[in-house]
Every structure is written in structure tokens, then in C-alpha cells.
XYZ file of C-alpha atoms in Angstrom:
717
model
C -69.501 74.944 -53.066
C -68.027 78.261 -54.184
C -66.594 78.474 -57.682
C -62.836 78.838 -57.914
C -63.341 81.985 -59.934
C -65.456 83.520 -57.161
C -63.901 86.486 -55.495
C -63.877 86.573 -51.693
C -66.937 88.407 -50.428
C -66.612 91.987 -49.489
C -66.904 92.802 -45.807
C -70.574 92.994 -44.904
C -71.847 96.486 -44.237
C -75.097 98.059 -43.162
C -76.572 99.934 -46.106
C -78.074 103.334 -45.739
C -81.530 102.149 -46.657
C -84.192 102.102 -43.999
C -85.194 98.811 -42.253
C -88.706 99.500 -43.536
C -87.415 98.936 -47.036
C -85.995 95.575 -45.896
C -89.260 94.640 -44.319
C -91.033 95.469 -47.561
C -89.227 92.501 -49.050
C -90.975 90.345 -46.384
C -94.437 91.556 -47.374
C -95.384 88.049 -48.203
C -94.616 86.889 -44.654
C -95.873 89.591 -42.266
C -96.817 87.104 -39.596
C -93.366 85.581 -39.666
C -91.736 88.984 -39.323
C -94.031 89.857 -36.425
C -93.153 86.600 -34.730
C -89.459 87.293 -35.133
C -89.732 90.781 -33.726
C -91.885 89.522 -30.858
C -89.308 86.909 -29.992
C -86.635 89.599 -30.043
C -85.032 87.998 -33.038
C -83.685 89.898 -35.989
C -83.884 88.820 -39.651
C -81.086 89.539 -42.085
C -80.312 89.176 -45.758
C -76.925 89.180 -47.491
C -76.378 89.413 -51.208
C -72.985 87.842 -51.270
C -71.947 88.860 -54.760
C -72.858 92.520 -54.277
C -71.869 92.535 -50.635
C -75.119 94.238 -49.702
C -76.551 93.397 -46.270
C -79.910 94.442 -44.865
C -81.968 93.509 -41.835
C -85.091 94.046 -39.822
C -85.873 96.549 -37.110
C -85.383 93.749 -34.548
C -81.891 93.114 -35.878
C -81.105 96.809 -35.728
C -82.114 96.824 -32.039
C -79.820 93.881 -31.376
C -76.938 95.943 -32.765
C -77.698 98.666 -30.235
C -79.213 101.001 -32.807
C -82.580 102.735 -32.560
C -84.944 100.558 -34.620
C -87.317 103.504 -35.236
C -84.741 105.794 -36.701
C -83.506 105.417 -40.290
C -79.794 105.111 -40.746
C -78.184 108.319 -41.913
C -75.098 106.587 -43.241
C -73.716 103.142 -43.823
C -72.034 101.312 -40.941
C -69.432 98.625 -41.532
C -70.829 95.525 -39.793
C -67.371 94.078 -39.282
C -66.320 97.146 -37.317
C -68.911 96.307 -34.653
C -66.965 93.127 -33.845
C -64.084 93.525 -31.323
C -60.671 93.429 -32.978
C -59.610 90.220 -31.267
C -62.608 88.308 -32.672
C -62.815 89.637 -36.251
C -60.391 87.153 -37.773
C -62.240 84.159 -36.365
C -65.609 85.506 -37.560
C -64.309 86.070 -41.107
C -62.868 82.576 -41.209
C -66.222 81.155 -40.209
C -68.048 83.166 -42.899
C -65.578 82.023 -45.548
C -66.003 78.413 -44.434
C -69.762 78.756 -44.835
C -69.376 80.271 -48.284
C -67.061 77.443 -49.259
C -69.723 74.997 -48.193
C -67.582 73.534 -45.420
C -69.511 74.784 -42.420
C -73.001 75.370 -43.713
C -75.728 75.319 -41.090
C -73.460 76.207 -38.219
C -74.435 79.207 -36.107
C -71.887 81.946 -35.533
C -71.380 83.272 -32.012
C -69.406 86.426 -31.396
C -69.554 89.719 -29.570
C -70.355 93.177 -30.926
C -69.718 96.537 -29.381
C -72.751 98.804 -29.062
C -72.452 102.550 -29.588
C -72.417 103.028 -25.795
C -69.308 100.805 -25.577
C -70.957 97.780 -23.982
C -70.289 94.301 -25.369
C -73.072 91.875 -26.278
C -73.095 88.299 -27.491
C -74.968 87.491 -30.688
C -75.812 84.214 -32.342
C -76.200 84.457 -36.140
C -77.680 81.578 -38.089
C -78.677 81.361 -41.742
C -78.600 79.325 -44.919
C -76.738 79.763 -48.206
C -78.814 79.766 -51.389
C -77.636 79.638 -55.011
C -79.851 81.099 -57.711
C -80.154 79.624 -61.204
C -77.995 82.430 -62.502
C -75.291 81.476 -60.032
C -75.869 84.361 -57.637
C -75.387 83.564 -53.974
C -77.279 84.969 -51.061
C -77.953 84.168 -47.418
C -81.038 84.553 -45.230
C -81.013 84.157 -41.493
C -81.869 85.336 -37.989
C -79.950 86.999 -35.159
C -80.571 86.606 -31.442
C -78.961 88.101 -28.336
C -77.348 85.346 -26.260
C -75.560 87.609 -23.766
C -77.367 86.233 -20.676
C -76.939 82.641 -21.824
C -73.249 83.276 -22.399
C -72.831 84.912 -18.989
C -74.462 81.898 -17.374
C -72.356 79.544 -19.453
C -69.191 81.427 -18.531
C -70.157 81.353 -14.859
C -70.894 77.646 -15.082
C -67.617 76.995 -16.845
C -65.719 79.065 -14.278
C -67.490 77.208 -11.488
C -66.643 73.872 -13.041
C -63.037 74.939 -13.453
C -62.897 76.047 -9.827
C -64.475 72.782 -8.735
C -62.015 70.792 -10.821
C -59.109 72.806 -9.459
C -60.328 72.440 -5.877
C -61.072 68.765 -6.438
C -57.633 67.896 -7.744
C -55.539 70.277 -5.629
C -57.218 69.622 -2.278
C -54.991 67.950 0.321
C -58.068 66.052 1.486
C -59.246 62.874 -0.186
C -62.223 63.633 -2.462
C -64.190 61.048 -4.406
C -67.264 60.983 -6.639
C -69.219 57.736 -6.679
C -72.419 56.565 -8.301
C -75.088 56.550 -5.648
C -76.751 53.346 -6.814
C -73.663 51.214 -7.488
C -71.152 52.930 -5.156
C -68.573 52.699 -7.945
C -65.906 55.346 -8.122
C -66.254 57.839 -10.991
C -63.424 60.171 -9.989
C -60.828 60.430 -7.215
C -58.143 63.018 -6.546
C -54.506 62.774 -5.490
C -55.484 63.324 -1.857
C -57.330 60.006 -2.070
C -54.209 58.354 -3.461
C -52.094 59.726 -0.607
C -54.604 58.587 1.984
C -55.276 55.089 0.622
C -52.295 54.242 -1.563
C -54.563 53.498 -4.557
C -54.159 55.385 -7.829
C -57.071 56.722 -9.844
C -56.645 54.004 -12.475
C -56.875 51.306 -9.792
C -60.168 52.453 -8.306
C -62.306 53.919 -11.112
C -65.211 51.536 -11.682
C -64.635 49.705 -8.408
C -66.163 50.141 -4.951
C -64.762 50.949 -1.523
C -66.022 47.563 -0.348
C -63.969 45.772 -3.012
C -60.846 47.726 -2.017
C -61.338 47.449 1.767
C -61.092 51.228 2.080
C -62.995 51.225 5.380
C -61.333 49.383 8.250
C -64.648 48.728 9.988
C -67.612 47.997 7.672
C -70.067 48.722 10.469
C -68.881 52.342 10.462
C -69.717 52.593 6.741
C -73.184 51.212 7.462
C -73.712 53.888 10.122
C -72.530 56.557 7.684
C -74.926 55.407 4.939
C -77.810 55.220 7.402
C -77.057 58.765 8.550
C -76.938 59.900 4.912
C -80.307 58.313 4.180
C -81.939 59.938 7.206
C -80.373 63.394 7.006
C -79.533 63.836 3.353
C -75.891 64.524 4.117
C -73.045 63.572 6.436
C -70.935 66.217 8.160
C -67.646 65.573 9.989
C -68.236 61.947 10.925
C -65.189 60.190 12.344
C -64.387 56.853 10.697
C -61.402 54.558 10.330
C -59.899 54.356 6.856
C -57.459 51.661 5.816
C -54.397 52.181 3.632
C -53.596 49.475 1.119
C -50.589 48.533 3.293
C -52.922 47.815 6.215
C -52.312 50.995 8.228
C -55.492 52.264 9.842
C -55.993 56.027 9.996
C -58.687 58.058 11.705
C -60.472 60.224 9.135
C -63.179 62.866 9.256
C -65.770 62.215 6.545
C -68.378 64.473 4.946
C -70.773 63.329 2.192
C -73.017 65.457 -0.029
C -75.430 64.401 -2.821
C -74.284 65.492 -6.281
C -76.109 65.579 -9.609
C -73.594 64.889 -12.352
C -74.941 65.129 -15.886
C -78.285 63.831 -14.719
C -76.770 60.988 -12.700
C -77.246 60.758 -8.931
C -73.817 60.702 -7.298
C -72.150 61.225 -3.939
C -69.316 63.652 -3.240
C -67.233 62.367 -0.319
C -64.465 64.285 1.438
C -62.154 62.534 3.896
C -59.496 64.254 5.986
C -56.796 62.394 7.904
C -57.144 63.554 11.523
C -54.938 60.899 13.125
C -52.160 63.341 14.027
C -54.674 65.989 15.078
C -56.362 63.516 17.404
C -52.996 62.453 18.794
C -52.104 66.094 19.410
C -55.479 66.708 21.045
C -55.022 63.625 23.193
C -51.574 64.849 24.177
C -52.910 68.289 25.045
C -55.714 66.651 27.007
C -53.194 64.455 28.782
C -50.975 67.426 29.617
C -53.995 69.322 30.903
C -54.653 66.580 33.447
C -51.187 65.168 34.121
C -47.939 66.407 35.565
C -45.279 66.744 32.868
C -42.379 65.529 35.031
C -43.899 62.469 36.703
C -46.872 61.768 34.399
C -49.046 61.600 37.503
C -52.533 63.115 37.577
C -52.322 66.813 38.393
C -54.560 68.986 40.534
C -57.269 69.243 37.849
C -57.610 65.478 37.485
C -57.414 64.986 41.244
C -60.332 67.402 41.676
C -62.324 65.427 39.088
C -61.643 62.116 40.796
C -62.352 63.589 44.214
C -65.680 64.896 42.948
C -66.573 61.468 41.548
C -65.495 59.748 44.752
C -67.552 62.078 46.943
C -70.642 61.414 44.798
C -70.009 57.657 44.979
C -69.639 57.682 48.760
C -73.013 59.381 49.115
C -74.640 56.331 47.501
C -72.645 53.709 49.412
C -71.669 53.256 53.027
C -67.937 53.654 52.472
C -65.152 56.103 53.162
C -62.104 57.373 51.364
C -59.017 59.178 52.558
C -56.842 61.972 51.246
C -53.141 61.850 52.119
C -51.280 65.122 51.547
C -47.536 64.417 51.311
C -44.709 66.955 51.393
C -41.009 66.076 51.179
C -39.035 67.528 54.074
C -36.272 69.995 53.097
C -36.566 69.008 49.450
C -35.547 72.520 48.435
C -32.107 71.866 49.882
C -31.588 69.139 47.279
C -32.533 71.426 44.407
C -30.382 74.256 45.711
C -27.315 72.204 46.560
C -27.319 69.461 43.905
C -29.332 71.090 41.132
C -32.771 70.597 39.630
C -31.857 67.523 37.527
C -31.101 65.604 40.738
C -34.233 67.043 42.337
C -36.317 65.890 39.365
C -34.804 62.416 39.617
C -35.801 62.313 43.293
C -39.386 63.260 42.401
C -39.573 60.525 39.780
C -38.255 57.953 42.237
C -40.746 59.119 44.874
C -43.484 58.731 42.246
C -42.423 55.160 41.528
C -42.418 54.305 45.231
C -45.859 55.799 45.777
C -47.394 54.006 42.795
C -45.851 50.723 43.880
C -47.501 51.015 47.289
C -51.122 51.902 46.533
C -53.836 49.853 44.829
C -54.944 50.224 41.215
C -58.194 51.892 42.277
C -56.304 54.527 44.276
C -54.918 57.748 42.814
C -51.466 59.244 43.201
C -51.283 62.885 42.093
C -48.647 65.589 42.098
C -49.821 69.091 42.891
C -46.512 70.742 42.090
C -43.085 71.146 43.637
C -42.605 68.414 46.221
C -46.305 68.057 47.064
C -48.050 64.762 46.366
C -51.545 63.518 47.160
C -52.736 59.939 47.533
C -56.476 59.275 47.279
C -57.396 55.973 48.930
C -60.781 54.832 47.631
C -63.520 52.462 48.777
C -62.515 51.952 52.424
C -65.058 49.915 54.368
C -65.725 49.667 58.077
C -66.315 51.953 61.003
C -64.471 55.242 61.228
C -62.017 53.840 63.744
C -61.258 50.869 61.485
C -60.815 53.102 58.427
C -58.581 55.441 60.419
C -56.404 52.499 61.431
C -56.172 51.291 57.800
C -55.241 54.750 56.559
C -52.602 55.232 59.244
C -51.073 51.891 58.288
C -50.855 52.956 54.646
C -49.437 56.344 55.631
C -46.838 54.724 57.873
C -45.876 52.344 55.079
C -45.459 55.289 52.715
C -43.427 57.207 55.270
C -40.969 54.349 55.724
C -40.771 53.590 52.016
C -40.117 57.186 50.983
C -37.472 57.570 53.687
C -35.381 54.720 52.311
C -31.957 55.897 51.060
C -31.526 56.809 47.388
C -28.435 56.673 45.197
C -28.759 59.174 42.360
C -25.881 60.347 40.166
C -23.416 59.280 42.790
C -25.252 61.097 45.583
C -26.504 59.198 48.618
C -29.748 60.902 49.597
C -32.490 60.370 52.121
C -35.793 62.207 51.896
C -38.394 62.013 54.620
C -42.074 62.895 54.147
C -44.561 64.747 56.278
C -48.115 63.468 55.761
C -51.463 65.078 56.526
C -54.660 62.985 56.372
C -58.290 63.942 55.807
C -61.097 61.367 55.831
C -63.900 61.502 53.280
C -66.674 62.471 53.951
C -65.899 63.044 57.636
C -63.623 66.037 57.064
C -65.368 67.639 54.113
C -67.785 67.136 51.272
C -66.060 69.217 48.608
C -62.615 68.803 47.049
C -61.613 72.274 48.240
C -62.520 71.525 51.867
C -60.796 68.149 51.841
C -57.578 69.491 50.332
C -57.601 72.389 52.764
C -57.997 70.122 55.791
C -55.427 67.598 54.606
C -53.080 70.556 54.105
C -53.800 71.763 57.638
C -52.932 68.304 58.973
C -49.753 68.359 56.881
C -48.801 71.725 58.361
C -49.190 70.259 61.844
C -47.028 67.284 60.855
C -44.260 69.617 59.691
C -44.685 71.838 62.724
C -44.274 68.832 65.015
C -40.788 68.127 63.698
C -41.388 66.739 60.184
C -41.127 63.085 59.114
C -44.479 62.692 60.843
C -48.124 61.788 60.186
C -51.095 63.828 61.374
C -54.814 63.117 61.000
C -56.940 66.231 60.702
C -58.750 67.330 63.848
C -61.101 70.256 64.226
C -58.740 71.873 66.741
C -56.164 72.164 63.955
C -58.509 74.526 62.156
C -58.375 76.767 65.205
C -54.576 76.754 65.048
C -54.614 77.684 61.379
C -57.071 80.490 62.042
C -54.830 81.731 64.826
C -51.853 81.629 62.468
C -53.803 83.659 59.914
C -54.732 86.241 62.554
C -51.082 86.408 63.604
C -49.980 87.017 60.035
C -52.572 89.760 59.590
C -51.480 91.414 62.848
C -47.858 91.298 61.702
C -48.802 93.051 58.470
C -50.189 95.921 60.542
C -47.484 95.938 63.210
C -44.841 97.761 61.182
C -47.228 100.521 60.082
C -48.507 100.949 63.641
C -45.005 101.148 65.131
C -45.372 98.028 67.288
C -41.877 96.687 66.559
C -38.813 97.717 68.522
C -35.186 96.667 68.740
C -33.462 95.163 71.755
C -29.707 94.778 71.954
C -27.695 92.020 73.602
C -24.117 93.061 74.399
C -21.163 91.025 73.145
C -18.257 90.976 75.570
C -14.540 90.190 75.493
C -14.019 88.076 78.620
C -10.334 89.003 78.758
C -10.956 92.633 79.708
C -14.713 92.769 80.208
C -15.181 95.321 77.418
C -18.408 95.455 75.362
C -17.156 94.899 71.807
C -20.479 94.650 70.024
C -24.183 94.016 70.204
C -26.699 91.871 68.382
C -29.851 93.707 67.282
C -32.925 91.588 68.059
C -36.508 92.226 66.954
C -39.249 92.490 69.546
C -43.010 92.958 69.102
C -45.355 94.669 71.515
C -48.864 93.575 70.515
C -51.496 96.201 71.415
C -53.897 93.615 72.920
C -51.688 90.676 73.847
C -48.543 92.431 75.020
C -44.985 91.241 74.281
C -44.825 88.400 71.755
C -42.148 85.724 71.746
C -39.814 85.876 68.721
C -40.193 82.097 68.482
C -43.867 82.763 67.707
C -43.606 85.371 64.990
C -40.146 85.261 63.349
C -40.959 82.069 61.421
C -44.297 83.538 60.316
C -42.501 86.636 59.026
C -40.148 84.428 57.037
C -42.813 82.099 55.620
C -45.175 84.929 54.683
C -42.474 87.033 53.034
C -43.040 89.918 55.468
C -39.465 89.427 56.640
C -38.221 91.377 53.607
C -39.954 94.571 54.698
C -39.494 94.017 58.429
C -35.870 92.914 58.009
C -35.177 96.075 56.034
C -36.636 98.115 58.880
C -34.446 96.276 61.421
C -31.274 96.952 59.407
C -32.114 100.636 58.952
C -33.072 101.205 62.593
C -30.022 99.340 63.908
C -27.609 101.323 61.717
C -29.127 104.652 62.759
C -29.056 103.696 66.462
C -25.449 102.578 66.273
C -24.539 105.837 64.521
C -26.170 107.768 67.396
C -24.276 105.717 69.978
C -21.070 106.496 68.139
C -21.917 110.205 67.988
C -22.632 110.154 71.737
C -19.214 108.506 72.296
C -20.780 105.489 73.998
C -18.963 103.054 71.703
C -15.606 102.894 69.959
C -15.713 102.637 66.150
C -12.464 100.690 66.104
C -13.669 97.954 68.454
C -17.468 97.829 68.356
C -19.481 95.697 65.902
C -23.200 95.979 65.204
C -24.522 92.472 64.446
C -27.739 92.215 62.416
C -29.408 88.932 61.466
C -30.247 88.515 57.790
C -32.941 86.062 56.681
C -32.613 83.870 53.578
C -35.457 85.739 51.878
C -33.744 89.074 52.472
C -30.429 87.833 51.181
C -32.006 86.430 48.005
C -33.304 89.869 46.982
C -31.521 90.856 43.767
C -30.786 94.340 45.158
C -29.751 93.212 48.649
C -26.229 94.644 48.344
C -27.614 98.018 47.253
C -30.089 98.008 50.161
C -27.296 97.450 52.711
C -25.101 100.099 51.108
C -28.052 102.505 51.187
C -28.573 101.944 54.933
C -24.904 102.634 55.635
C -24.988 105.749 53.490
C -28.120 107.272 55.034
C -27.100 106.434 58.617
C -23.476 107.546 58.063
C -22.341 104.524 60.072
C -18.732 103.482 59.394
C -19.037 100.442 57.161
C -16.567 98.361 59.158
C -18.855 98.507 62.196
C -21.595 96.464 60.483
C -21.463 92.692 60.809
C -24.168 90.645 59.102
C -25.085 87.315 60.650
C -26.055 84.672 58.091
C -27.256 81.110 58.536
C -26.905 77.873 56.657
C -30.314 78.567 55.099
C -28.734 81.404 53.129
C -25.662 79.441 52.127
C -27.378 76.404 50.637
C -29.849 78.394 48.503
C -27.281 79.307 45.888
C -23.647 79.134 46.880
C -22.396 81.150 43.903
C -24.916 83.944 44.437
C -24.161 83.938 48.170
C -20.406 84.244 47.704
C -20.838 86.932 45.048
C -22.992 89.142 47.275
C -20.723 88.624 50.279
C -17.645 89.650 48.302
C -19.375 92.786 47.012
C -20.372 93.774 50.560
C -16.893 93.059 51.905
C -15.594 95.608 49.390
C -17.813 98.094 51.254
C -16.121 97.058 54.522
C -18.989 94.914 55.846
C -18.015 91.710 57.714
C -19.891 88.421 58.182
C -20.526 85.964 60.993
C -21.856 82.435 60.475
C -24.695 82.075 62.979
C -25.725 78.755 64.591
C -22.564 77.138 63.256
C -22.415 73.361 63.596
C -26.172 72.775 63.636
C -26.544 72.136 59.892
C -25.239 69.282 57.777
C -23.865 71.540 55.062
C -21.915 74.068 57.109
C -18.584 72.282 56.882
C -19.026 71.695 53.156
C -19.391 75.359 52.292
C -17.298 77.024 54.980
C -14.073 77.057 52.986
C -15.760 78.869 50.086
C -17.500 81.522 52.155
C -15.708 84.823 52.904
C -16.894 84.840 56.545
C -14.970 86.559 59.318
C -16.363 84.868 62.410
C -18.063 81.679 63.556
C -20.784 81.845 66.167
C -20.966 78.772 68.421
C -24.615 77.879 68.851
C -26.137 77.992 72.334
C -27.300 74.361 71.964
C -23.633 73.296 72.299
C -22.780 75.863 74.981
C -25.700 74.884 77.229
C -24.342 71.410 78.127
C -20.670 71.904 77.315
C -19.622 71.374 80.934
C -21.689 68.202 81.344
C -21.915 66.589 77.906
C -18.630 65.331 76.429
C -20.156 65.359 72.928
C -21.019 69.064 73.082
C -17.617 69.805 74.572
C -15.964 67.880 71.745
C -17.960 69.770 69.106
C -16.910 73.109 70.599
C -13.238 72.053 70.587
C -13.588 71.024 66.917
C -15.208 74.344 65.991
C -12.470 76.287 67.796
C -9.763 74.281 66.027
C -11.438 74.793 62.660
C -11.766 78.541 63.208
C -8.129 78.769 64.236
C -6.976 76.850 61.150
C -9.059 79.083 58.856
C -8.069 82.300 60.614
C -11.627 83.086 61.710
C -12.861 84.832 64.840
C -15.085 83.083 67.399
C -17.955 84.116 69.610
C -20.218 81.919 71.732
C -23.894 82.691 72.346
C -26.202 81.599 75.147
C -23.579 81.833 77.909
C -25.515 81.866 81.175
C -23.082 80.396 83.727
C -19.538 81.230 84.761
C -18.560 77.576 84.327
C -19.565 77.766 80.658
C -17.464 80.885 80.139
C -14.502 79.312 81.911
C -14.715 76.285 79.604
C -14.884 78.488 76.525
C -11.897 80.557 77.581
C -9.974 77.370 78.237
C -10.626 76.512 74.574
C -9.327 79.968 73.507
C -12.818 81.396 72.829
C -13.046 84.726 74.676
C -15.927 86.570 73.016
C -19.410 85.756 74.217
C -22.963 86.967 74.701
C -25.653 85.703 77.029
C -27.541 86.208 80.231
C -24.327 85.853 82.233
C -23.556 89.440 81.185
C -26.931 90.808 80.031
C -30.166 89.793 78.447
C -31.337 91.708 75.337
C -32.443 95.192 76.454
C -34.186 98.141 74.752
C -32.263 101.166 73.523
C -32.499 103.230 76.718
C -31.304 100.362 78.906
C -28.529 99.573 76.432
C -27.388 103.185 76.504
C -27.341 103.108 80.289
C -25.398 99.849 80.271
C -22.803 101.278 77.885
C -22.503 104.496 79.907
C -22.102 102.628 83.166
C -19.596 100.258 81.632
C -17.459 103.059 80.173
C -17.446 104.958 83.457
């Protein structure tokens, strides 16, 4: 213990005497000094009362000084210690001198002359002489590398602890031998409902952490064989009984010499549900929840493989709802969706559990009938019976949102494997049969036949020829005069498209007009018709063959043309470039245009009427919606369809329809014209009903431009 009268020691300093002089004091222990220097340890001596400090060459090297060079001046030892550590070092020295901390090594940093910092460990012992003088002897060693490793280890442990406790995943440390919990984090508490205090010292088995013990056995077996477990799916159980799917990883861990296991568990229940939902959506239709095309292809592939091993057949029924688009366009998509869901329910109620009902999109459905036994004729009969049952069931009336609806199906059938051995071939041939069913009048059933393939190929050739026809100049316009029976004057003409095929000669419009519409070529071809007709009419006017005040040029407009967003601008452009008086152009529209989008239709018609263009409703009376929309449409004339005119003099029903149309037109202030007039008796009947404008073979068939010019010239003369 230090005497109370002792003064505090002066700050240690390095004296100006050479280390050799210090080593001279160790002459009695040369081997010890050599050992110290060899071990890179420095020896030091401190006379506490005088404050004099000296040390060996090894110590001088540890202070960053050249051990071979004598010191030229004294260096304050305390100044080598960074400012922030000096106070702590002095307190430790004073504690040693007071006898409170004797034997404890000091650890602190010093700054070398080059500015680098190094860790030193200084140890020594305090000795008291008989005369009361105090002095210390000791050694110094560089512990910089040990300290760096210790700091790195401490930082690593801190990071581990931070990651352990802040991880959203459940992390546990258990003894490998006993399986008892040593540590758990808050993620574990969230996952299981157990707090740290409740589980430390207990096992997962005691707490029923795992819902299925056999899964834990598999996990432990995997750990024993592979040394670790990575991303194994298991079922964990919350303390309230809820079972959650978790992804588990296990790694061996040495903890203070004890063999432990580090387990990480992540709740993947919601992830799996989301993946299952994505998987479901990838293979199912969102509206009806039926298998979609992708799943149908999978099942078809499986069925084809199965049929190769067994003497059985299957059948593919391709179903399309007739005129379904009319429902969407007139009543809206919500009603259309409700119809599709009801159709789905009817289909599923009809087929067997082993069969598949799929929706390919829009109003297209497919039924896969599986495991049909018997000869081909017997299977064909079975399939036709099912198809007929479906046809009748789907055609039953529906009441949806106050609307009474009836939807009929067209059905195409392909037998498996008779009509194909790949999903693509089978779908293609069932689709071909469906096309034939629709072409035969709809609400029909057709079984694929090889001759149908020929028809489809012919249709494809026709479409390709039509694509080339416009560029090659194969189209031309014919004109059918429109006459006022009261004075016999030609008051207009309908422009009609004709096609002169280079190999097959003149083609019937009934053959190619529908193909133009279905393929979309009608947009380009219809634009050509409108442009050519306007320019021709302008030439007729310039040649004084027609009267601008009384003559109307009638041009048919297809639904696809009318739906073009810039249709109004296209018509205005034709009138502008041809310089045809706008009032001479009359566009003939059909019910197909009206029911697509009544608001869009009316809007475009009103914009064109501002340009002076007029409208005629073609084929009036043949569609179920004409009367519904007529009052809203800004039409100028109704055109009585030739199907009513043909038998008007012999069929009281047709005669009655014509009278009703005439009365309706009169009440709405609309003009009238009848088409397809071929006999004088028909014209007489029409005039008796106050319908005086007509066109038909009675006056002239459609003729090319030259013949039409001649007809007009002859008529005017």
C-alpha cells in the first residue's frame, strides 16, 4: 500500500540514457534478456520515487523506435498514448501503486512516430525496498494482432446477435445432444406464440412445435446424413393450434465448446398460397374458374398418351355461342359475363367427373369426353348424344338482370385419336367442324370430316387471293339504278363491289364479301369502294349525266369500317378529294353496325350529317333489334329487304310486314325504297302501299361504269 505522505508519481518518461545501459543492469540474467528479445518482448524498469523509467532494446522497438540507435533526448512516455486513453491509463497506474490492482496487466494503444497505432500489453510487479523506495519491473508485448482479431470477433458476435434478435424469421439455438433450447428470438415468439422464458431449457417435442413429428424425424435424418438442412418445408404449430407451413434450415454451431444447432424457420404459408393462386390463374379462366387453354393442352396430352396404351377413344367438343357478341354490345359485359357463368354451370352439370370443361376465351368452350369405349360408330353415336344434350341445355331460356335471353351453341366434334394425335391437330379439326356448324346456319352440330379440311384450305386460298386482288386491280364497281316509279327517273344508284379473278373469272359477292369482313380486309377494300364511288359520281355530275339535287350515291358500309375511330374523317376526306357535293352521298348501314355500340353509332352519324351525308337503314325488318334502335338513329330512309318483296304478292305475312314498315316510316318521317323488285306486280303492290322508290332487275341489274353511263345517257335523252 502507498503511504499517505507519498506524492503521486511523476509521469513516466524515457530517459536519455542508452538501452545498453539498461541492459547492463541485467548482466546477471543475459539468458533471460535474450529470451525476452527473442520472444519480441520488452523489459522495463520504473523507479517510482524518482520517476525514472528505462527499458530494453526490445521495448524500444515496440514503441516504434530504432532499437540500435541511442536516444538523443528524453521522450515523455505518456505522450505516446492517444489523448482519449491517457486518463484511463493513469488511473490504472495509480490503482497499482495504491495496491488495489496489483498484478493486473495494462492494455492500451500507443502512437508510433509514423502515426500508426499499436496495442501494447504492459505487465509488472511492484516492489518495496527496505528503505521504503518503490520500483516496478515488468515486460511489454505487442498485442495489436490479437486485439484486431478480438475486435473482429466481437464485431461478428454483435452482428450475429443483432441479426439473431432482429430477424423476422424464427431463429433458435438448441443443444445438439438434448435438443433443449438455449436461445430463441422474437421471430420464434411470433411464429409459435411462446416467449423466450417459456421455452429456454425445454424441447420442441415438449412444446409440440412441430405439427407432424414424422417431418421432424425426416429433418434430423437429413441433418445426420448431410451435415446440414437447407430450405426443407415442414409444418409448424402455433400454441393456439394453428398449423403453418414453414421453410426450415439447420446448421451445426459450436458455442463455447458446446455442440449446438442453429435453426431458422420462415413462415411461407402466405407465399405458398400466393404461388398456388398464381399457378391456379395460370391454368384456369379467371371469369368461370374453368381450365384454360394451357390446362386443356396438358390434359389432352395425357389423354392421348393414355389412349395409346388402351383400346379407347375420347372426343373433343368445340363450342361457340351464336351471336354472343350481340349480348355484350347491347346489354353490356356484366350481363355477358353472367351468361358465360351460367353456360359454365350448365356444361359442368352435364358432363362426368372424369371429363373436362375448359374455356378458351370469349364465348369459346371445349368439352373433353374421356375414356369412351366401343367401335368408332358406337363412340360417334355416344358423342353426338352428348353434344345434342348440350345443345338443347344451353339453348334453354335465361333470365338475367330482368333480361329474357336465349343463347344457342354451334358445336364442332373431333374424335381422338381418329382425327389427330396432337392437341394442336385435334383443336384445329374440332374448330374446322365448328366453322362448318356455324356456316350451316348455327345452332348445329358437325363431326369433323376430311373434306372439311379441303373447304378450310379453299377458304384460306380465297383470303390470300383477296389480299392480292386490290393491289392487282381485280376489283371493280357495278351500279344498280334506283328509280322513282312515279316518273321513271333514275334518282340514285347503289355501288356494288365485284371481283374478276384472274384464273376463275367473276366471283359471287356471296362468296367473298363475308370473307372480307371476317378477315378484316373489308376496311381497306371498303375504303377503296367509297373513294372510287365518290370519284365516279363526281365525274357523272361533271358530265351532266345526273342531277345533284335529285341523285343519291348509295355506298354500303360494313360494321368493321364503321367502328374505325377515324371513320368520319375518312368519309370527309373522300368527299373533299372527289369534290362530290356532300348531300349526294348516302351511306347504307345495317343492324350489325347499330348493335355494336349505339352511342358510338349515333355520335358518328350525327357528325357526318353535319357534313350533309344522309343514311339509309339496309335490310330493315330482318333483325330483332331494328325496331328497338330505330327511334334513336338519325336515319333518313328505310330500305325494305328483298326477302319481303319477293313474296309480297303471294304471302300475306310478307305483305303485312311491308305495310307495317311503310306505316312506321311514314310516322317517323322517313323515306322508303324497296330492293329486289323483279316483277311489275311487286312494284304495283309497293306503289299501292305508297312506296315509290325501288331498285331491282325489273329496271336494271347492277352494271359496270360504261353501261351505267350509257343507261343514264339514254334515260336522259
